[in-house]
Amino acid sequence: MRKKDVIFFEQPPVITHWAAIGGKKEGEGPLAEGFDQIFDDNSLGEESWEKAEQQLQEQCFSAAVSKAGISASELDLLLGGDLQNQCTATAYAASRVDVPFAGLYNACATMAEGLCIGACLAAGGFVKKEAVITSSHFCAAERQFRTPLNYGAKRAPTAQWTATASGCCILSRQGAGPRIRAVSFGRVRDLDVTDVNNMGAAMAPAAAETILSYFAASAQKPEEFDAIFTGDLGLVGSRLVKELCEKEGLAIPMHQDCGLLLFDREQQDVQAGASGAGCSASVLCAHILPGLQSGKYRRVLFLSTGALMSQISSLQGESIPGVAHLAELSAEGVQ
Amino acid sequence: MRKKDVIFFEQPPVITHWAAIGGKKEGEGPLAEGFDQIFDDNSLGEESWEKAEQQLQEQCFSAAVSKAGISASELDLLLGGDLQNQCTATAYAASRVDVPFAGLYNACATMAEGLCIGACLAAGGFVKKEAVITSSHFCAAERQFRTPLNYGAKRAPTAQWTATASGCCILSRQGAGPRIRAVSFGRVRDLDVTDVNNMGAAMAPAAAETILSYFAASAQKPEEFDAIFTGDLGLVGSRLVKELCEKEGLAIPMHQDCGLLLFDREQQDVQAGASGAGCSASVLCAHILPGLQSGKYRRVLFLSTGALMSQISSLQGESIPGVAHLAELSAEGVQ
């Protein structure tokens, strides 16, 4: 059933299995225990950072499929994306598996975008089992969006640290596992932020709007959720999203941000927190879904937030449009 | 109903309206009459080729929505993508309209990818009306993937000419117009082609596989279709896709390629034909859908074909993975 921007599922599809893979810094952070595998060498033995990210995806996909006890060929579809130009980490990883592939790009909002599309495809009976995967790699992203690491550029205090991580979910129409009760595709909002070192501020308005839009359409109140997770707003954007919601009369004290959960800001020198398409994806798979499985969380909202600029658009002085997609997750299907 | 890789719709969703916008060269080609608007100045009055492509999308979206007699706010979703790094033409265009946005990227296969996802979302009742849009711009693509135009590089005879064009379809669960009877997401195939001036050859195996896979799952024979359109295989890839299908015992004499339809190769100096995410999209909206509407075609298969490399992956010596998605279109819903 559709109400305004929110799609509520009569038969909520299920995230039956998931996996998270991280790099060295992720392995030193507070969520390390939740990862299926940590690579202490961020090159993953590859010759380029781009290929290393492809490896992250291949390993994460393998881990998820293996936990599901299926072979890749049993999947009807792979939905995925990453931050590299032309999403090549995902494309090359997809070329290594024999699964139909639909590439997505909404920057760091891609994991929630994939859950939104994937949940509809599963709920509609168009696919039986499918995988949703995203990734990011700190070194590949720094070179592409800012400056190569070798330049040793000074980082701004509002800058965020791109996660070297991948998360993969296996979705099914039926089965045991956390359920996706509703999804909402967000609208692109551009409030003329042009500072690529302050992407949290660029994405916060889109996140606030998607949250407000969900509660306008739903019979639920924020208090009924154990947590409302945003993707990677970081320190600056997290303050902003709460302010923006409060201005509209919606208090969300249960708000948490994946960008502030992945690393320990006090100890790990990551400025305003984590970011990247692998940030919300890996926090989902290393922390949120395990929390729903274990009973720590009963119901949560999961949002990924994306900043839709490129290096070229930044150099051309363009602003940074933001988008945020939402999935309502529930432990009710957990066995 | 799903059979192998093909999703057959019991209630086929409808393409109720569509629009195509092109640049100067497209306006001099054989399909000029089918375009809703032609811009003789490929800058579209913008300061950069990237912004010009954004304008193409904005104009194309406006034209489609206007022909549908609706306001943009009546759309539940916008699915779209382009070839620019981080798909910025689409993202900035999406930031100008108040419609939920899900970004897609499968290079030149993005239009068919959007039809596949969009058809499922409409058939499942998750959206009432939605738009699918893609674009490409010759000058933006040359600078990004090969060399800036100002360098005056010599073009290889196997090279293809990126279309300066956009196509936009309005999809609905019901209504009058050509119907999408079935869709199929393709698998990524990488046969180690590394020549970015010969992308047709890189994409042909994926296209052949998606066509073969459709006929393996369907009760239809090729003879029942007026045409099987591929996206932008060009001269080299078109020969190859027919050979590959024939090798597997499937003759497809009704094969046509959007890359060979958009321009007149004899007169227009476009080497092996057209390409780009706007190629199959604009040929769909300027030629194929009007043909279904007018009775010229009764049933066709429409495929877009994508080459999933980036400039970085090419410089790093990587091969070019290809993908092809398919939509079966029928005139049965035309009034």
XYZ file of C-alpha atoms in Angstrom:
670
model
C 0.000 0.000 0.000
C 1.292 3.431 -0.907
C 0.618 6.466 1.226
C 2.268 9.662 0.049
C 5.980 8.872 -0.377
C 5.917 5.685 1.730
C 5.351 2.140 0.434
C 3.982 -0.139 3.183
C 4.234 -3.878 2.463
C 1.336 -6.173 3.302
C 3.735 -9.100 3.234
C 7.033 -7.539 4.305
C 10.063 -9.012 2.509
C 12.860 -10.439 4.618
C 16.603 -9.828 4.940
C 17.520 -13.455 5.504
C 21.320 -13.077 5.592
C 23.959 -10.377 5.467
C 27.704 -9.794 5.664
C 30.075 -6.917 6.342
C 33.753 -6.636 5.366
C 36.034 -3.854 6.565
C 39.544 -2.454 6.346
C 42.161 -1.753 9.009
C 40.558 1.308 10.591
C 37.144 -0.346 10.667
C 38.822 -3.256 12.475
C 40.105 -0.843 15.137
C 36.701 0.754 15.631
C 33.866 -0.005 18.067
C 31.944 -2.220 15.609
C 34.907 -4.479 14.735
C 33.324 -7.517 16.366
C 30.311 -7.336 14.064
C 32.302 -7.599 10.826
C 32.584 -10.947 9.089
C 36.110 -10.165 8.001
C 38.655 -7.396 8.505
C 41.583 -6.797 6.158
C 44.537 -5.222 7.959
C 46.110 -4.437 4.585
C 43.764 -2.040 2.773
C 45.240 -3.023 -0.588
C 43.751 -6.509 -0.122
C 46.752 -7.683 -2.104
C 45.658 -5.774 -5.225
C 47.728 -3.398 -7.356
C 45.338 -0.452 -7.160
C 42.890 0.957 -4.613
C 40.168 0.539 -7.228
C 40.823 -3.182 -7.519
C 41.063 -3.425 -3.729
C 37.526 -2.096 -3.479
C 36.364 -4.620 -6.064
C 37.912 -7.308 -3.829
C 36.011 -5.923 -0.828
C 32.771 -6.430 -2.749
C 33.704 -9.878 -3.990
C 34.591 -10.993 -0.455
C 31.451 -9.461 1.022
C 29.179 -11.006 -1.597
C 30.821 -14.418 -1.079
C 30.415 -14.160 2.682
C 26.703 -13.267 2.429
C 25.959 -16.012 -0.096
C 27.898 -18.508 1.997
C 25.992 -17.587 5.172
C 22.749 -18.017 3.203
C 23.881 -21.517 2.303
C 23.169 -20.937 -1.361
C 25.225 -20.673 -4.521
C 25.322 -17.333 -6.329
C 23.411 -18.855 -9.240
C 20.343 -19.177 -7.009
C 20.068 -15.388 -6.905
C 17.689 -13.782 -9.392
C 19.293 -10.353 -9.168
C 22.218 -8.372 -7.829
C 21.536 -4.692 -7.045
C 24.561 -2.612 -6.185
C 26.773 0.392 -6.564
C 29.797 2.264 -5.273
C 31.430 5.708 -5.445
C 34.016 5.094 -8.147
C 33.514 6.825 -11.489
C 31.056 4.675 -13.484
C 30.637 2.433 -10.410
C 33.420 0.153 -11.602
C 34.077 -1.629 -8.281
C 30.563 -3.051 -8.490
C 30.617 -3.687 -12.255
C 33.854 -5.674 -12.163
C 32.743 -7.572 -9.055
C 29.416 -8.327 -10.811
C 31.317 -9.620 -13.855
C 32.832 -12.313 -11.628
C 29.477 -13.817 -10.614
C 26.768 -15.338 -12.768
C 23.855 -13.220 -11.524
C 21.694 -10.661 -13.403
C 22.917 -7.205 -12.396
C 21.245 -3.822 -12.065
C 23.641 -1.027 -11.136
C 22.512 1.742 -8.802
C 23.994 5.123 -8.009
C 22.890 7.430 -5.269
C 26.338 7.973 -3.744
C 26.333 7.059 -0.041
C 22.536 6.545 -0.175
C 22.927 3.557 -2.478
C 22.453 0.845 0.180
C 19.044 2.175 1.268
C 18.143 2.777 -2.387
C 18.947 -0.876 -3.060
C 16.811 -1.989 -0.114
C 13.907 0.152 -1.392
C 14.048 -1.281 -4.924
C 14.948 -4.782 -3.755
C 12.126 -4.888 -1.197
C 9.559 -3.938 -3.875
C 10.906 -6.534 -6.322
C 10.779 -9.259 -3.661
C 7.379 -8.212 -2.250
C 5.929 -8.139 -5.771
C 7.172 -11.660 -6.421
C 9.393 -10.558 -9.302
C 12.503 -12.078 -7.715
C 12.761 -14.941 -5.237
C 16.176 -14.197 -3.804
C 18.398 -11.247 -4.545
C 21.472 -9.501 -3.165
C 21.979 -5.810 -2.451
C 25.595 -4.677 -2.105
C 27.565 -1.437 -1.829
C 31.117 -0.482 -0.956
C 33.567 2.349 -0.591
C 37.330 2.571 -0.150
C 39.043 5.454 1.620
C 42.055 5.589 -0.685
C 40.080 5.268 -3.934
C 37.636 7.956 -2.782
C 40.296 10.421 -1.596
C 42.111 10.227 -4.918
C 38.907 10.605 -6.896
C 37.006 13.254 -4.942
C 39.727 15.223 -3.152
C 43.476 14.671 -3.575
C 45.637 11.545 -3.813
C 46.844 10.462 -0.359
C 50.469 10.979 -1.382
C 49.886 14.733 -1.454
C 49.396 14.650 2.324
C 46.627 17.275 2.267
C 45.414 18.644 5.589
C 41.907 17.481 6.453
C 39.217 19.982 7.514
C 37.518 19.394 10.886
C 34.133 19.069 9.124
C 35.531 16.478 6.669
C 34.436 12.869 6.956
C 36.473 9.692 6.619
C 35.332 7.426 3.777
C 34.818 3.916 5.114
C 36.856 1.091 3.576
C 34.018 -1.361 3.797
C 31.290 -3.287 2.063
C 27.901 -4.568 3.200
C 25.714 -7.121 1.456
C 22.126 -8.200 2.223
C 20.281 -11.230 0.853
C 16.583 -10.402 0.395
C 13.785 -12.867 0.008
C 10.022 -12.711 -0.201
C 9.725 -15.130 2.688
C 11.906 -16.682 5.346
C 13.319 -15.926 8.766
C 15.090 -12.666 9.504
C 14.453 -8.973 10.023
C 11.624 -7.724 7.845
C 11.387 -4.607 5.680
C 7.959 -3.275 6.634
C 8.069 -0.095 4.566
C 10.374 1.849 2.275
C 10.524 5.416 1.032
C 12.446 6.902 -1.890
C 13.720 10.373 -1.021
C 13.665 13.581 -3.036
C 16.829 15.396 -4.093
C 17.381 18.577 -2.131
C 19.948 21.211 -2.932
C 20.456 23.968 -0.374
C 23.510 25.410 -2.093
C 26.175 23.894 0.116
C 29.333 23.840 -2.017
C 31.936 22.634 0.512
C 32.969 19.023 -0.262
C 34.508 18.944 3.189
C 31.103 19.442 4.771
C 28.865 16.900 3.122
C 26.916 16.185 6.294
C 25.405 19.652 6.081
C 24.572 19.091 2.404
C 22.723 15.846 3.124
C 20.910 16.741 6.375
C 17.945 18.565 4.755
C 17.182 15.562 2.523
C 17.417 13.206 5.514
C 15.125 15.395 7.619
C 12.581 15.543 4.830
C 12.530 11.764 4.331
C 12.097 11.219 8.097
C 9.329 13.842 8.341
C 7.645 12.412 5.278
C 7.701 8.901 6.785
C 6.043 10.023 10.029
C 3.488 12.100 8.118
C 2.419 8.964 6.219
C 2.776 6.395 9.015
C 0.622 5.742 12.064
C 3.847 5.264 14.059
C 5.509 7.743 16.385
C 9.291 8.108 16.771
C 9.008 6.717 20.324
C 7.962 3.378 18.896
C 11.399 2.942 17.357
C 14.518 1.905 19.212
C 16.606 3.932 16.838
C 16.436 6.089 13.724
C 19.713 5.534 11.901
C 20.953 7.952 9.268
C 23.726 6.981 6.883
C 26.706 9.255 7.206
C 25.717 12.729 8.305
C 28.632 12.792 10.735
C 28.875 15.241 13.611
C 27.758 18.343 11.732
C 24.907 16.784 9.775
C 23.619 14.831 12.780
C 23.086 17.992 14.800
C 21.425 19.574 11.803
C 18.983 16.746 11.049
C 17.714 16.771 14.642
C 17.295 20.545 14.562
C 15.471 20.418 11.230
C 13.073 17.718 12.488
C 12.488 19.569 15.769
C 11.679 22.760 13.886
C 8.848 20.806 12.264
C 7.677 19.520 15.636
C 9.240 16.064 15.441
C 11.672 15.236 18.242
C 13.977 12.326 17.414
C 16.160 11.731 20.491
C 16.632 8.113 19.330
C 18.553 9.348 16.274
C 21.918 7.718 15.652
C 24.246 8.139 12.713
C 26.182 5.306 11.073
C 28.960 7.811 10.423
C 29.367 8.311 14.166
C 29.049 4.604 15.037
C 31.673 3.083 12.751
C 34.678 4.838 14.277
C 35.600 6.192 17.692
C 36.032 9.882 16.952
C 38.019 10.473 20.156
C 40.565 7.774 19.390
C 40.603 7.388 15.639
C 41.213 10.875 14.213
C 38.391 10.768 11.673
C 37.286 14.416 11.967
C 33.466 14.599 11.706
C 32.929 10.835 11.360
C 32.681 8.175 8.672
C 31.111 8.398 5.231
C 30.980 6.469 1.965
C 28.611 4.025 0.319
C 30.201 1.316 2.463
C 29.550 3.207 5.707
C 25.799 2.763 6.187
C 25.981 -0.608 4.396
C 28.580 -2.038 6.757
C 26.990 -0.531 9.887
C 23.681 -2.063 8.744
C 25.296 -5.483 8.341
C 27.765 -5.372 11.244
C 25.553 -3.682 13.825
C 21.896 -2.959 12.986
C 20.789 -6.284 11.495
C 22.698 -8.265 14.168
C 20.951 -6.028 16.750
C 17.547 -6.888 15.306
C 18.542 -10.558 15.245
C 19.703 -10.594 18.865
C 16.758 -8.698 20.322
C 18.745 -5.526 21.058
C 16.470 -3.663 18.627
C 12.829 -4.431 17.876
C 12.088 -1.746 15.332
C 14.316 0.779 13.619
C 14.314 3.169 10.723
C 17.359 2.867 8.493
C 18.301 5.704 6.161
C 21.290 6.104 3.888
C 22.186 9.619 2.862
C 23.918 10.594 -0.376
C 25.773 13.676 -1.621
C 25.270 13.708 -5.388
C 28.195 15.791 -6.632
C 31.258 14.738 -8.598
C 34.808 16.056 -8.603
C 34.021 17.807 -11.891
C 30.846 19.447 -10.608
C 32.754 20.606 -7.506
C 35.557 22.098 -9.607
C 32.884 23.824 -11.696
C 31.572 25.441 -8.505
C 28.299 23.556 -8.374
C 26.434 22.947 -5.145
C 25.982 19.523 -3.565
C 22.504 18.009 -3.886
C 21.535 15.503 -1.184
C 19.156 12.549 -1.105
C 18.061 10.097 1.603
C 16.156 6.832 1.234
C 14.481 4.972 4.093
C 13.680 1.397 5.092
C 11.629 0.462 8.149
C 13.119 -2.671 9.696
C 11.480 -4.926 12.252
C 12.619 -7.922 14.322
C 9.202 -9.544 14.088
C 10.346 -12.107 11.497
C 13.429 -13.139 13.485
C 13.429 -16.737 14.711
C 5.483 -14.806 -13.452
C 9.176 -15.481 -13.510
C 10.755 -18.067 -15.775
C 14.515 -18.300 -15.634
C 15.817 -14.742 -16.177
C 12.587 -13.342 -17.639
C 9.784 -11.646 -15.706
C 6.438 -11.943 -17.544
C 3.718 -9.563 -16.341
C 0.155 -10.791 -15.929
C -1.004 -7.196 -16.098
C 1.584 -5.533 -18.323
C 2.401 -1.960 -17.265
C 2.025 0.784 -19.833
C 4.296 3.449 -21.320
C 1.627 6.122 -21.543
C 3.803 9.004 -22.769
C 7.357 9.680 -23.845
C 9.638 12.397 -25.195
C 12.983 12.639 -26.981
C 15.309 15.635 -27.175
C 18.382 15.784 -29.389
C 21.328 17.913 -30.416
C 22.412 19.238 -33.796
C 23.710 16.006 -35.315
C 20.616 14.096 -34.150
C 18.560 16.796 -35.877
C 20.413 16.113 -39.130
C 19.895 12.347 -38.875
C 17.135 10.085 -40.243
C 15.095 10.115 -37.007
C 14.960 13.926 -36.688
C 11.205 14.050 -37.287
C 10.533 11.832 -34.266
C 12.245 14.135 -31.770
C 10.134 16.474 -29.673
C 12.841 19.098 -29.780
C 16.218 19.581 -31.436
C 18.841 22.011 -30.136
C 21.077 23.267 -32.917
C 23.461 24.649 -30.322
C 24.783 21.689 -28.323
C 25.693 23.969 -25.411
C 21.966 24.578 -24.874
C 23.064 28.006 -23.663
C 24.981 26.557 -20.710
C 28.571 27.268 -19.680
C 29.738 23.657 -19.645
C 28.946 20.475 -21.585
C 28.001 18.879 -18.265
C 25.361 21.544 -17.593
C 24.196 21.276 -21.205
C 23.452 17.597 -20.628
C 21.547 18.479 -17.450
C 19.470 20.865 -19.584
C 18.795 18.077 -22.094
C 17.334 16.003 -19.262
C 15.325 18.875 -17.819
C 13.834 19.660 -21.228
C 13.113 16.016 -21.967
C 11.474 15.422 -18.592
C 9.343 18.556 -19.018
C 8.259 17.490 -22.495
C 7.226 14.002 -21.322
C 5.339 15.307 -18.298
C 3.670 17.943 -20.436
C 2.545 15.376 -23.033
C 1.161 13.261 -20.166
C -0.875 16.273 -19.101
C 0.281 15.942 -15.507
C 2.418 17.968 -13.172
C 5.732 16.500 -12.025
C 4.374 16.237 -8.486
C 1.943 13.547 -9.646
C 4.887 11.218 -10.260
C 5.738 8.779 -7.475
C 9.269 8.164 -8.676
C 11.957 9.247 -11.109
C 14.401 6.532 -12.223
C 17.354 7.729 -14.239
C 21.025 7.926 -15.000
C 23.697 9.154 -17.373
C 27.358 8.619 -18.229
C 28.927 11.501 -16.332
C 31.060 10.654 -13.316
C 28.670 10.150 -10.373
C 25.726 10.562 -12.798
C 25.577 14.282 -12.122
C 23.503 15.279 -15.162
C 20.657 13.227 -13.726
C 21.236 14.214 -10.099
C 21.197 17.960 -10.797
C 18.204 17.592 -13.114
C 16.439 15.585 -10.377
C 17.201 18.336 -7.855
C 15.108 20.715 -9.983
C 11.910 18.647 -9.724
C 9.945 17.610 -6.665
C 9.866 13.852 -7.339
C 11.440 10.970 -5.328
C 14.576 9.899 -7.163
C 16.416 6.605 -7.537
C 19.633 6.878 -9.547
C 20.656 4.051 -11.855
C 23.923 3.275 -13.592
C 24.494 0.652 -16.206
C 26.209 2.930 -18.734
C 24.383 2.857 -22.092
C 22.118 0.052 -20.781
C 20.533 2.385 -18.243
C 17.300 3.072 -20.182
C 16.389 -0.622 -20.451
C 17.487 -1.102 -16.829
C 15.087 1.676 -15.838
C 12.268 0.088 -17.843
C 12.944 -3.276 -16.132
C 12.857 -1.819 -12.615
C 10.105 0.667 -13.432
C 7.874 -1.977 -15.006
C 8.154 -4.172 -11.888
C 7.406 -1.252 -9.555
C 4.332 -0.284 -11.614
C 3.105 -3.867 -12.129
C 3.459 -4.537 -8.403
C 1.392 -1.479 -7.587
C 4.213 0.196 -5.668
C 4.042 3.330 -7.823
C 1.117 4.746 -9.788
C 3.027 6.888 -12.252
C 6.763 7.194 -12.652
C 9.310 8.530 -15.111
C 12.389 6.787 -16.511
C 15.023 9.046 -18.061
C 18.569 8.832 -19.395
C 20.850 11.078 -21.397
C 24.293 11.452 -22.890
C 26.211 14.336 -24.437
C 28.922 13.872 -27.059
C 31.194 16.618 -25.766
C 30.880 15.683 -22.088
C 31.529 12.022 -22.893
C 34.539 12.652 -25.160
C 36.241 14.757 -22.498
C 35.526 12.240 -19.791
C 36.186 8.909 -21.477
C 38.634 9.763 -24.257
C 40.176 13.214 -24.847
C 38.763 16.753 -24.752
C 37.502 17.804 -28.172
C 40.027 20.650 -28.331
C 42.841 18.096 -28.671
C 41.448 17.160 -32.094
C 42.200 13.451 -31.665
C 41.743 11.181 -34.674
C 38.795 8.801 -34.314
C 39.201 5.060 -34.921
C 36.903 3.459 -37.528
C 35.461 1.146 -34.836
C 34.750 4.102 -32.529
C 31.159 5.172 -31.903
C 29.683 8.639 -31.701
C 28.062 9.422 -28.348
C 24.550 10.732 -28.887
C 23.698 14.191 -27.577
C 20.212 13.182 -26.587
C 17.788 12.294 -23.859
C 14.722 10.059 -23.748
C 12.058 9.957 -21.075
C 9.164 7.485 -20.590
C 6.171 7.861 -18.303
C 5.140 4.463 -16.918
C 1.831 3.598 -15.357
C 0.170 0.464 -14.088
C -2.789 1.111 -16.366
C -3.768 3.341 -19.257
C -3.433 3.541 -23.017
C -0.112 3.073 -24.752
C 2.448 0.429 -25.622
C 2.709 -2.243 -22.949
C 5.748 -3.812 -21.335
C 4.867 -7.509 -21.447
C 8.115 -8.837 -20.038
C 11.516 -7.678 -18.833
C 14.867 -9.328 -18.269
C 17.886 -8.116 -16.304
C 21.113 -9.140 -18.028
C 24.280 -10.649 -16.618
C 27.645 -8.888 -16.814
C 29.968 -10.530 -19.324
C 33.633 -9.737 -19.733
C 35.406 -11.266 -22.718
C 38.609 -9.301 -22.198
C 38.050 -6.615 -24.818
C 40.209 -3.673 -23.710
C 39.789 -1.266 -26.653
C 37.574 1.688 -25.638
C 37.273 2.464 -29.339
C 35.529 -0.857 -29.931
C 32.795 -1.032 -27.328
C 30.330 -2.730 -29.663
C 32.483 -5.837 -29.571
C 32.669 -5.617 -25.771
C 28.873 -5.460 -25.410
C 27.772 -7.953 -28.085
C 28.260 -11.127 -25.998
C 26.067 -9.736 -23.193
C 23.398 -8.713 -25.717
C 23.446 -12.125 -27.397
C 23.097 -13.860 -24.045
C 20.121 -11.719 -22.965
C 18.375 -12.368 -26.313
C 19.077 -16.115 -26.154
C 17.950 -16.218 -22.548
C 14.676 -14.470 -23.431
C 13.820 -16.959 -26.197
C 14.794 -19.896 -23.981
C 12.252 -18.730 -21.394
C 9.523 -17.457 -23.732
C 7.028 -19.334 -25.875
C 7.666 -16.762 -28.630
C 9.887 -17.155 -31.673
C 11.947 -14.309 -33.196
C 9.634 -14.348 -36.253
C 6.792 -13.124 -34.062
C 8.599 -9.836 -33.540
C 8.756 -6.995 -36.039
C 12.146 -6.033 -34.708
C 14.716 -6.862 -32.061
C 16.413 -3.591 -31.204
C 19.763 -3.503 -29.453
C 21.056 -0.323 -27.851
C 24.311 0.798 -29.374
C 26.333 -2.098 -30.683
C 27.140 -0.136 -33.810
C 28.423 -1.741 -36.987
C 30.956 -4.075 -35.377
C 28.822 -5.234 -32.457
C 25.722 -5.681 -34.628
C 27.462 -8.188 -36.889
C 28.798 -9.949 -33.809
C 25.482 -10.244 -31.943
C 23.846 -11.877 -34.974
C 26.757 -14.292 -35.360
C 26.692 -15.186 -31.670
C 22.938 -15.846 -31.752
C 23.201 -17.870 -34.966
C 25.945 -19.982 -33.445
C 23.411 -20.977 -30.807
C 20.820 -21.757 -33.465
C 18.821 -18.524 -33.165
C 18.540 -16.528 -36.388
C 17.550 -12.884 -35.820
C 17.252 -11.260 -39.255
C 14.866 -8.711 -37.730
C 17.699 -7.348 -35.591
C 18.228 -3.578 -35.723
C 20.579 -1.445 -33.688
C 19.701 1.948 -32.266
C 23.323 2.941 -32.830
C 22.843 2.411 -36.569
C 19.409 4.062 -36.713
C 20.118 7.400 -35.063
C 22.617 8.668 -37.647
C 23.204 8.111 -41.349
C 26.650 6.546 -41.345
C 27.189 7.348 -45.038
C 26.462 11.037 -44.652
C 27.250 11.882 -41.048
C 30.824 10.657 -40.403
C 30.071 8.819 -37.172
C 32.412 5.840 -37.725
C 30.756 2.650 -36.394
C 27.509 4.370 -35.332
C 25.968 6.061 -32.313
C 26.341 5.193 -28.636
C 25.648 6.678 -25.226
C 22.944 6.331 -22.601
C 20.893 8.795 -24.647
C 21.175 6.711 -27.839
C 18.822 3.805 -27.141
C 16.677 6.103 -24.971
C 16.115 8.659 -27.718
C 15.651 6.030 -30.459
C 13.087 4.354 -28.180
C 11.200 7.619 -27.717
C 11.677 9.125 -31.203
C 11.219 5.982 -33.264
C 10.238 2.715 -31.538
C 7.389 3.889 -29.283
C 5.946 6.129 -32.043
C 6.165 3.055 -34.317
C 4.195 0.965 -31.834
C 1.702 3.807 -31.495
C 1.207 4.202 -35.247
C 0.879 0.509 -36.037
C 4.240 0.267 -37.824
C 5.330 -2.208 -35.170
C 3.125 -4.650 -33.280
C 5.680 -6.364 -31.097
C 9.344 -5.642 -30.539
C 12.133 -6.505 -28.163
C 14.039 -3.489 -26.894
C 17.498 -3.934 -25.402
C 19.964 -1.369 -24.180
C 23.580 -2.415 -24.022
C 26.178 -1.033 -21.621
C 29.971 -1.014 -21.458
C 30.843 -0.850 -17.767
C 34.347 0.578 -17.781
C 35.612 3.988 -16.637
C 38.453 6.153 -17.855
C 40.442 5.058 -14.789
C 39.834 1.361 -15.362
C 40.834 1.795 -19.024
C 44.049 3.600 -18.063
C 44.738 0.779 -15.607
C 44.485 -1.681 -18.500
C 41.278 -3.349 -17.367
C 38.927 -5.058 -19.787
C 35.425 -3.771 -20.610
C 32.540 -5.737 -19.056
C 29.233 -5.546 -20.949
C 25.626 -5.874 -19.865
C 22.283 -5.844 -21.723
C 18.771 -5.546 -20.308
C 15.589 -6.329 -22.236
C 11.973 -5.170 -22.383
C 9.316 -6.817 -24.528
C 7.045 -4.104 -25.930
C 3.662 -4.586 -27.518
C 1.173 -2.358 -29.325
C -1.781 -4.216 -27.850
C -2.565 -1.452 -25.353
C -2.457 1.318 -27.951
C -5.739 3.114 -28.517
